[in-house]
Amino acid sequence: SVFRYVKKHSHQYFASKLSGQIASKLGELPLSCQTIMEIICMQFVTAGTGALIVLIMMWSIKPIFAFILLTWLFLHLSITSFFMRYSNVFWQIHSDSVSKLSGKITDVFTNILNVRMFAHGEYETNYLHQYQVDEINKAKKAMWITEFMRIGLGISGLLLIFSMIFTL
């Protein structure tokens, strides 16, 4: 269905995009869908169920512990949500640069006969290098945001531990 959808785009769309870039995005789609489903099933459902069970158990022992845990869960999800909205922009930019790089590589190999015929091998290597450097720089920016999020979540985890110990 995505292939049929892409086929309906205008001629200008295909003229402005590399065929390798379009093919790369279409090729990555099944793996991306599978990854999303695995994350939802393995991470969110498991963590949500575990948090609910722990909250119920803590409530039955002493409600103050359940309140501390619930407050921490809210803080944890708030930090995650804040950084995810912010970092999602950088990961989208990185994803586009990966698709562009993949598209350029595919187009070079598609036209390899012309590259060899006109001895443009070194030119193509240098041409691809700038896209590789661009992809690396965008990956670094996206990873820094993710690391800041991990630091925030680590501090939040320490706050949970210290507040539980203090309350004990």
PDB file of C-alpha atoms in Angstrom:
ATOM      1  CA  SER A   1       0.000   0.000   0.000  1.00  0.00           C
ATOM      2  CA  VAL A   2       2.904   2.363   0.669  1.00  0.00           C
ATOM      3  CA  PHE A   3       4.357   1.530  -2.737  1.00  0.00           C
ATOM      4  CA  ARG A   4       1.008   2.336  -4.386  1.00  0.00           C
ATOM      5  CA  TYR A   5       0.841   5.579  -2.386  1.00  0.00           C
ATOM      6  CA  VAL A   6       4.349   6.643  -3.469  1.00  0.00           C
ATOM      7  CA  LYS A   7       3.594   5.832  -7.115  1.00  0.00           C
ATOM      8  CA  LYS A   8       0.805   8.443  -7.057  1.00  0.00           C
ATOM      9  CA  HIS A   9       3.193  11.301  -6.250  1.00  0.00           C
ATOM     10  CA  SER A  10       3.883  13.991  -8.820  1.00  0.00           C
ATOM     11  CA  HIS A  11       6.722  13.937 -11.338  1.00  0.00           C
ATOM     12  CA  GLN A  12       8.374  16.786  -9.453  1.00  0.00           C
ATOM     13  CA  TYR A  13       8.535  14.609  -6.324  1.00  0.00           C
ATOM     14  CA  PHE A  14      10.466  11.928  -8.214  1.00  0.00           C
ATOM     15  CA  ALA A  15      12.656  14.543  -9.884  1.00  0.00           C
ATOM     16  CA  SER A  16      13.590  16.141  -6.548  1.00  0.00           C
ATOM     17  CA  LYS A  17      14.238  12.857  -4.717  1.00  0.00           C
ATOM     18  CA  LEU A  18      16.815  10.244  -5.615  1.00  0.00           C
ATOM     19  CA  SER A  19      15.388   6.871  -6.524  1.00  0.00           C
ATOM     20  CA  GLY A  20      17.776   5.266  -4.060  1.00  0.00           C
ATOM     21  CA  GLN A  21      16.511   7.532  -1.277  1.00  0.00           C
ATOM     22  CA  ILE A  22      12.888   6.573  -1.965  1.00  0.00           C
ATOM     23  CA  ALA A  23      13.818   2.886  -2.198  1.00  0.00           C
ATOM     24  CA  SER A  24      15.758   3.138   1.069  1.00  0.00           C
ATOM     25  CA  LYS A  25      12.770   4.548   2.935  1.00  0.00           C
ATOM     26  CA  LEU A  26      10.456   1.905   1.495  1.00  0.00           C
ATOM     27  CA  GLY A  27      12.970  -0.830   2.314  1.00  0.00           C
ATOM     28  CA  GLU A  28      13.327   0.307   5.945  1.00  0.00           C
ATOM     29  CA  LEU A  29       9.565   0.418   6.538  1.00  0.00           C
ATOM     30  CA  PRO A  30       8.934  -3.266   7.423  1.00  0.00           C
ATOM     31  CA  LEU A  31      11.810  -3.374   9.915  1.00  0.00           C
ATOM     32  CA  SER A  32      10.678  -0.071  11.438  1.00  0.00           C
ATOM     33  CA  CYS A  33       7.122  -1.361  11.902  1.00  0.00           C
ATOM     34  CA  GLN A  34       8.421  -4.536  13.505  1.00  0.00           C
ATOM     35  CA  THR A  35      10.675  -2.540  15.837  1.00  0.00           C
ATOM     36  CA  ILE A  36       7.781  -0.308  16.905  1.00  0.00           C
ATOM     37  CA  MET A  37       5.607  -3.326  17.690  1.00  0.00           C
ATOM     38  CA  GLU A  38       8.405  -4.976  19.677  1.00  0.00           C
ATOM     39  CA  ILE A  39       8.985  -1.804  21.688  1.00  0.00           C
ATOM     40  CA  ILE A  40       5.287  -1.463  22.490  1.00  0.00           C
ATOM     41  CA  CYS A  41       4.862  -5.126  23.429  1.00  0.00           C
ATOM     42  CA  MET A  42       8.144  -5.748  25.231  1.00  0.00           C
ATOM     43  CA  GLN A  43       8.831  -2.382  26.847  1.00  0.00           C
ATOM     44  CA  PHE A  44       5.635  -0.448  27.492  1.00  0.00           C
ATOM     45  CA  VAL A  45       3.279  -3.292  28.318  1.00  0.00           C
ATOM     46  CA  THR A  46       5.848  -5.029  30.537  1.00  0.00           C
ATOM     47  CA  ALA A  47       6.893  -1.834  32.346  1.00  0.00           C
ATOM     48  CA  GLY A  48       3.301  -0.638  32.753  1.00  0.00           C
ATOM     49  CA  THR A  49       2.140  -3.952  34.170  1.00  0.00           C
ATOM     50  CA  GLY A  50       5.138  -4.128  36.500  1.00  0.00           C
ATOM     51  CA  ALA A  51       4.592  -0.565  37.726  1.00  0.00           C
ATOM     52  CA  LEU A  52       0.928  -1.262  38.421  1.00  0.00           C
ATOM     53  CA  ILE A  53       1.720  -4.423  40.388  1.00  0.00           C
ATOM     54  CA  VAL A  54       4.419  -2.651  42.424  1.00  0.00           C
ATOM     55  CA  LEU A  55       2.097   0.296  43.127  1.00  0.00           C
ATOM     56  CA  ILE A  56      -0.623  -2.049  44.398  1.00  0.00           C
ATOM     57  CA  MET A  57       1.856  -3.944  46.562  1.00  0.00           C
ATOM     58  CA  MET A  58       3.308  -0.759  48.026  1.00  0.00           C
ATOM     59  CA  TRP A  59      -0.165   0.641  48.654  1.00  0.00           C
ATOM     60  CA  SER A  60      -1.018  -2.484  50.633  1.00  0.00           C
ATOM     61  CA  ILE A  61       2.179  -2.138  52.712  1.00  0.00           C
ATOM     62  CA  LYS A  62       2.205   1.614  53.303  1.00  0.00           C
ATOM     63  CA  PRO A  63       0.429   4.173  51.082  1.00  0.00           C
ATOM     64  CA  ILE A  64       3.217   6.758  51.462  1.00  0.00           C
ATOM     65  CA  PHE A  65       5.563   4.453  49.513  1.00  0.00           C
ATOM     66  CA  ALA A  66       3.012   4.112  46.734  1.00  0.00           C
ATOM     67  CA  PHE A  67       2.650   7.906  46.682  1.00  0.00           C
ATOM     68  CA  ILE A  68       6.448   8.361  46.434  1.00  0.00           C
ATOM     69  CA  LEU A  69       6.637   5.792  43.643  1.00  0.00           C
ATOM     70  CA  LEU A  70       3.701   7.354  41.798  1.00  0.00           C
ATOM     71  CA  THR A  71       5.318  10.795  42.096  1.00  0.00           C
ATOM     72  CA  TRP A  72       8.571   9.373  40.778  1.00  0.00           C
ATOM     73  CA  LEU A  73       6.773   7.653  37.891  1.00  0.00           C
ATOM     74  CA  PHE A  74       5.188  10.977  36.956  1.00  0.00           C
ATOM     75  CA  LEU A  75       8.591  12.713  37.143  1.00  0.00           C
ATOM     76  CA  HIS A  76      10.226   9.925  35.135  1.00  0.00           C
ATOM     77  CA  LEU A  77       7.573  10.033  32.410  1.00  0.00           C
ATOM     78  CA  SER A  78       7.688  13.844  32.329  1.00  0.00           C
ATOM     79  CA  ILE A  79      11.456  13.879  31.833  1.00  0.00           C
ATOM     80  CA  THR A  80      11.173  11.201  29.156  1.00  0.00           C
ATOM     81  CA  SER A  81       8.354  13.022  27.381  1.00  0.00           C
ATOM     82  CA  PHE A  82      10.205  16.347  27.433  1.00  0.00           C
ATOM     83  CA  PHE A  83      13.408  14.918  26.026  1.00  0.00           C
ATOM     84  CA  MET A  84      11.617  12.693  23.523  1.00  0.00           C
ATOM     85  CA  ARG A  85       9.794  15.658  21.994  1.00  0.00           C
ATOM     86  CA  TYR A  86      13.066  17.546  21.803  1.00  0.00           C
ATOM     87  CA  SER A  87      15.230  14.675  20.578  1.00  0.00           C
ATOM     88  CA  ASN A  88      12.662  13.383  18.098  1.00  0.00           C
ATOM     89  CA  VAL A  89      13.471  16.366  15.859  1.00  0.00           C
ATOM     90  CA  PHE A  90      17.173  15.469  15.830  1.00  0.00           C
ATOM     91  CA  TRP A  91      16.504  11.770  15.217  1.00  0.00           C
ATOM     92  CA  GLN A  92      14.205  12.677  12.317  1.00  0.00           C
ATOM     93  CA  ILE A  93      16.952  14.857  10.811  1.00  0.00           C
ATOM     94  CA  HIS A  94      19.411  11.995  11.311  1.00  0.00           C
ATOM     95  CA  SER A  95      17.029   9.511   9.698  1.00  0.00           C
ATOM     96  CA  ASP A  96      16.671  11.758   6.668  1.00  0.00           C
ATOM     97  CA  SER A  97      20.452  12.026   6.341  1.00  0.00           C
ATOM     98  CA  VAL A  98      20.785   8.215   6.576  1.00  0.00           C
ATOM     99  CA  SER A  99      18.182   7.818   3.818  1.00  0.00           C
ATOM    100  CA  LYS A 100      19.914  10.435   1.710  1.00  0.00           C
ATOM    101  CA  LEU A 101      23.295   8.739   2.157  1.00  0.00           C
ATOM    102  CA  SER A 102      21.790   5.340   1.346  1.00  0.00           C
ATOM    103  CA  GLY A 103      20.093   6.846  -1.696  1.00  0.00           C
ATOM    104  CA  LYS A 104      23.348   8.374  -2.939  1.00  0.00           C
ATOM    105  CA  ILE A 105      25.176   5.067  -2.519  1.00  0.00           C
ATOM    106  CA  THR A 106      22.396   3.193  -4.347  1.00  0.00           C
ATOM    107  CA  ASP A 107      22.434   5.717  -7.178  1.00  0.00           C
ATOM    108  CA  VAL A 108      26.225   5.464  -7.519  1.00  0.00           C
ATOM    109  CA  PHE A 109      26.007   1.673  -7.792  1.00  0.00           C
ATOM    110  CA  THR A 110      23.069   1.976 -10.186  1.00  0.00           C
ATOM    111  CA  ASN A 111      25.228   4.155 -12.418  1.00  0.00           C
ATOM    112  CA  ILE A 112      28.466   2.222 -11.775  1.00  0.00           C
ATOM    113  CA  LEU A 113      28.993   1.633 -15.504  1.00  0.00           C
ATOM    114  CA  ASN A 114      29.089   5.387 -16.119  1.00  0.00           C
ATOM    115  CA  VAL A 115      31.291   5.928 -13.070  1.00  0.00           C
ATOM    116  CA  ARG A 116      33.820   3.401 -14.345  1.00  0.00           C
ATOM    117  CA  MET A 117      33.557   4.515 -17.958  1.00  0.00           C
ATOM    118  CA  PHE A 118      34.424   8.113 -17.145  1.00  0.00           C
ATOM    119  CA  ALA A 119      36.892   7.282 -14.324  1.00  0.00           C
ATOM    120  CA  HIS A 120      34.876   9.128 -11.710  1.00  0.00           C
ATOM    121  CA  GLY A 121      35.538   6.627  -8.913  1.00  0.00           C
ATOM    122  CA  GLU A 122      37.553   9.072  -6.789  1.00  0.00           C
ATOM    123  CA  TYR A 123      35.043  11.857  -7.446  1.00  0.00           C
ATOM    124  CA  GLU A 124      32.155   9.651  -6.285  1.00  0.00           C
ATOM    125  CA  THR A 125      34.083   8.633  -3.169  1.00  0.00           C
ATOM    126  CA  ASN A 126      34.678  12.278  -2.250  1.00  0.00           C
ATOM    127  CA  TYR A 127      31.081  13.123  -3.132  1.00  0.00           C
ATOM    128  CA  LEU A 128      29.767  10.403  -0.794  1.00  0.00           C
ATOM    129  CA  HIS A 129      32.211  11.427   1.945  1.00  0.00           C
ATOM    130  CA  GLN A 130      30.417  14.729   2.525  1.00  0.00           C
ATOM    131  CA  TYR A 131      27.129  12.867   3.042  1.00  0.00           C
ATOM    132  CA  GLN A 132      28.840  10.433   5.415  1.00  0.00           C
ATOM    133  CA  VAL A 133      30.254  13.306   7.477  1.00  0.00           C
ATOM    134  CA  ASP A 134      26.827  14.958   7.521  1.00  0.00           C
ATOM    135  CA  GLU A 135      25.193  11.733   8.757  1.00  0.00           C
ATOM    136  CA  ILE A 136      27.842  11.283  11.479  1.00  0.00           C
ATOM    137  CA  ASN A 137      27.406  14.868  12.725  1.00  0.00           C
ATOM    138  CA  LYS A 138      23.624  14.514  12.876  1.00  0.00           C
ATOM    139  CA  ALA A 139      23.946  11.186  14.695  1.00  0.00           C
ATOM    140  CA  LYS A 140      26.220  12.809  17.286  1.00  0.00           C
ATOM    141  CA  LYS A 141      23.716  15.607  17.928  1.00  0.00           C
ATOM    142  CA  ALA A 142      20.867  13.138  18.346  1.00  0.00           C
ATOM    143  CA  MET A 143      22.937  10.931  20.641  1.00  0.00           C
ATOM    144  CA  TRP A 144      23.902  13.878  22.882  1.00  0.00           C
ATOM    145  CA  ILE A 145      20.242  14.639  23.509  1.00  0.00           C
ATOM    146  CA  THR A 146      19.649  10.978  24.350  1.00  0.00           C
ATOM    147  CA  GLU A 147      22.582  11.015  26.776  1.00  0.00           C
ATOM    148  CA  PHE A 148      21.227  14.121  28.527  1.00  0.00           C
ATOM    149  CA  MET A 149      17.923  12.304  28.892  1.00  0.00           C
ATOM    150  CA  ARG A 150      19.686   9.317  30.439  1.00  0.00           C
ATOM    151  CA  ILE A 151      21.457  11.609  32.905  1.00  0.00           C
ATOM    152  CA  GLY A 152      18.120  13.162  33.887  1.00  0.00           C
ATOM    153  CA  LEU A 153      16.540   9.738  34.305  1.00  0.00           C
ATOM    154  CA  GLY A 154      19.516   8.559  36.373  1.00  0.00           C
ATOM    155  CA  ILE A 155      19.172  11.531  38.709  1.00  0.00           C
ATOM    156  CA  SER A 156      15.452  10.870  38.954  1.00  0.00           C
ATOM    157  CA  GLY A 157      16.178   7.233  39.875  1.00  0.00           C
ATOM    158  CA  LEU A 158      18.559   8.374  42.604  1.00  0.00           C
ATOM    159  CA  LEU A 159      15.845  10.693  43.934  1.00  0.00           C
ATOM    160  CA  LEU A 160      13.493   7.714  44.146  1.00  0.00           C
ATOM    161  CA  ILE A 161      16.016   5.619  46.041  1.00  0.00           C
ATOM    162  CA  PHE A 162      16.928   8.429  48.455  1.00  0.00           C
ATOM    163  CA  SER A 163      13.304   9.374  49.103  1.00  0.00           C
ATOM    164  CA  MET A 164      12.359   5.737  49.792  1.00  0.00           C
ATOM    165  CA  ILE A 165      15.325   5.299  52.151  1.00  0.00           C
ATOM    166  CA  PHE A 166      14.583   8.594  53.900  1.00  0.00           C
ATOM    167  CA  THR A 167      10.932   7.618  54.309  1.00  0.00           C
ATOM    168  CA  LEU A 168      11.929   4.193  55.668  1.00  0.00           C
TER     169      LEU A 168
END
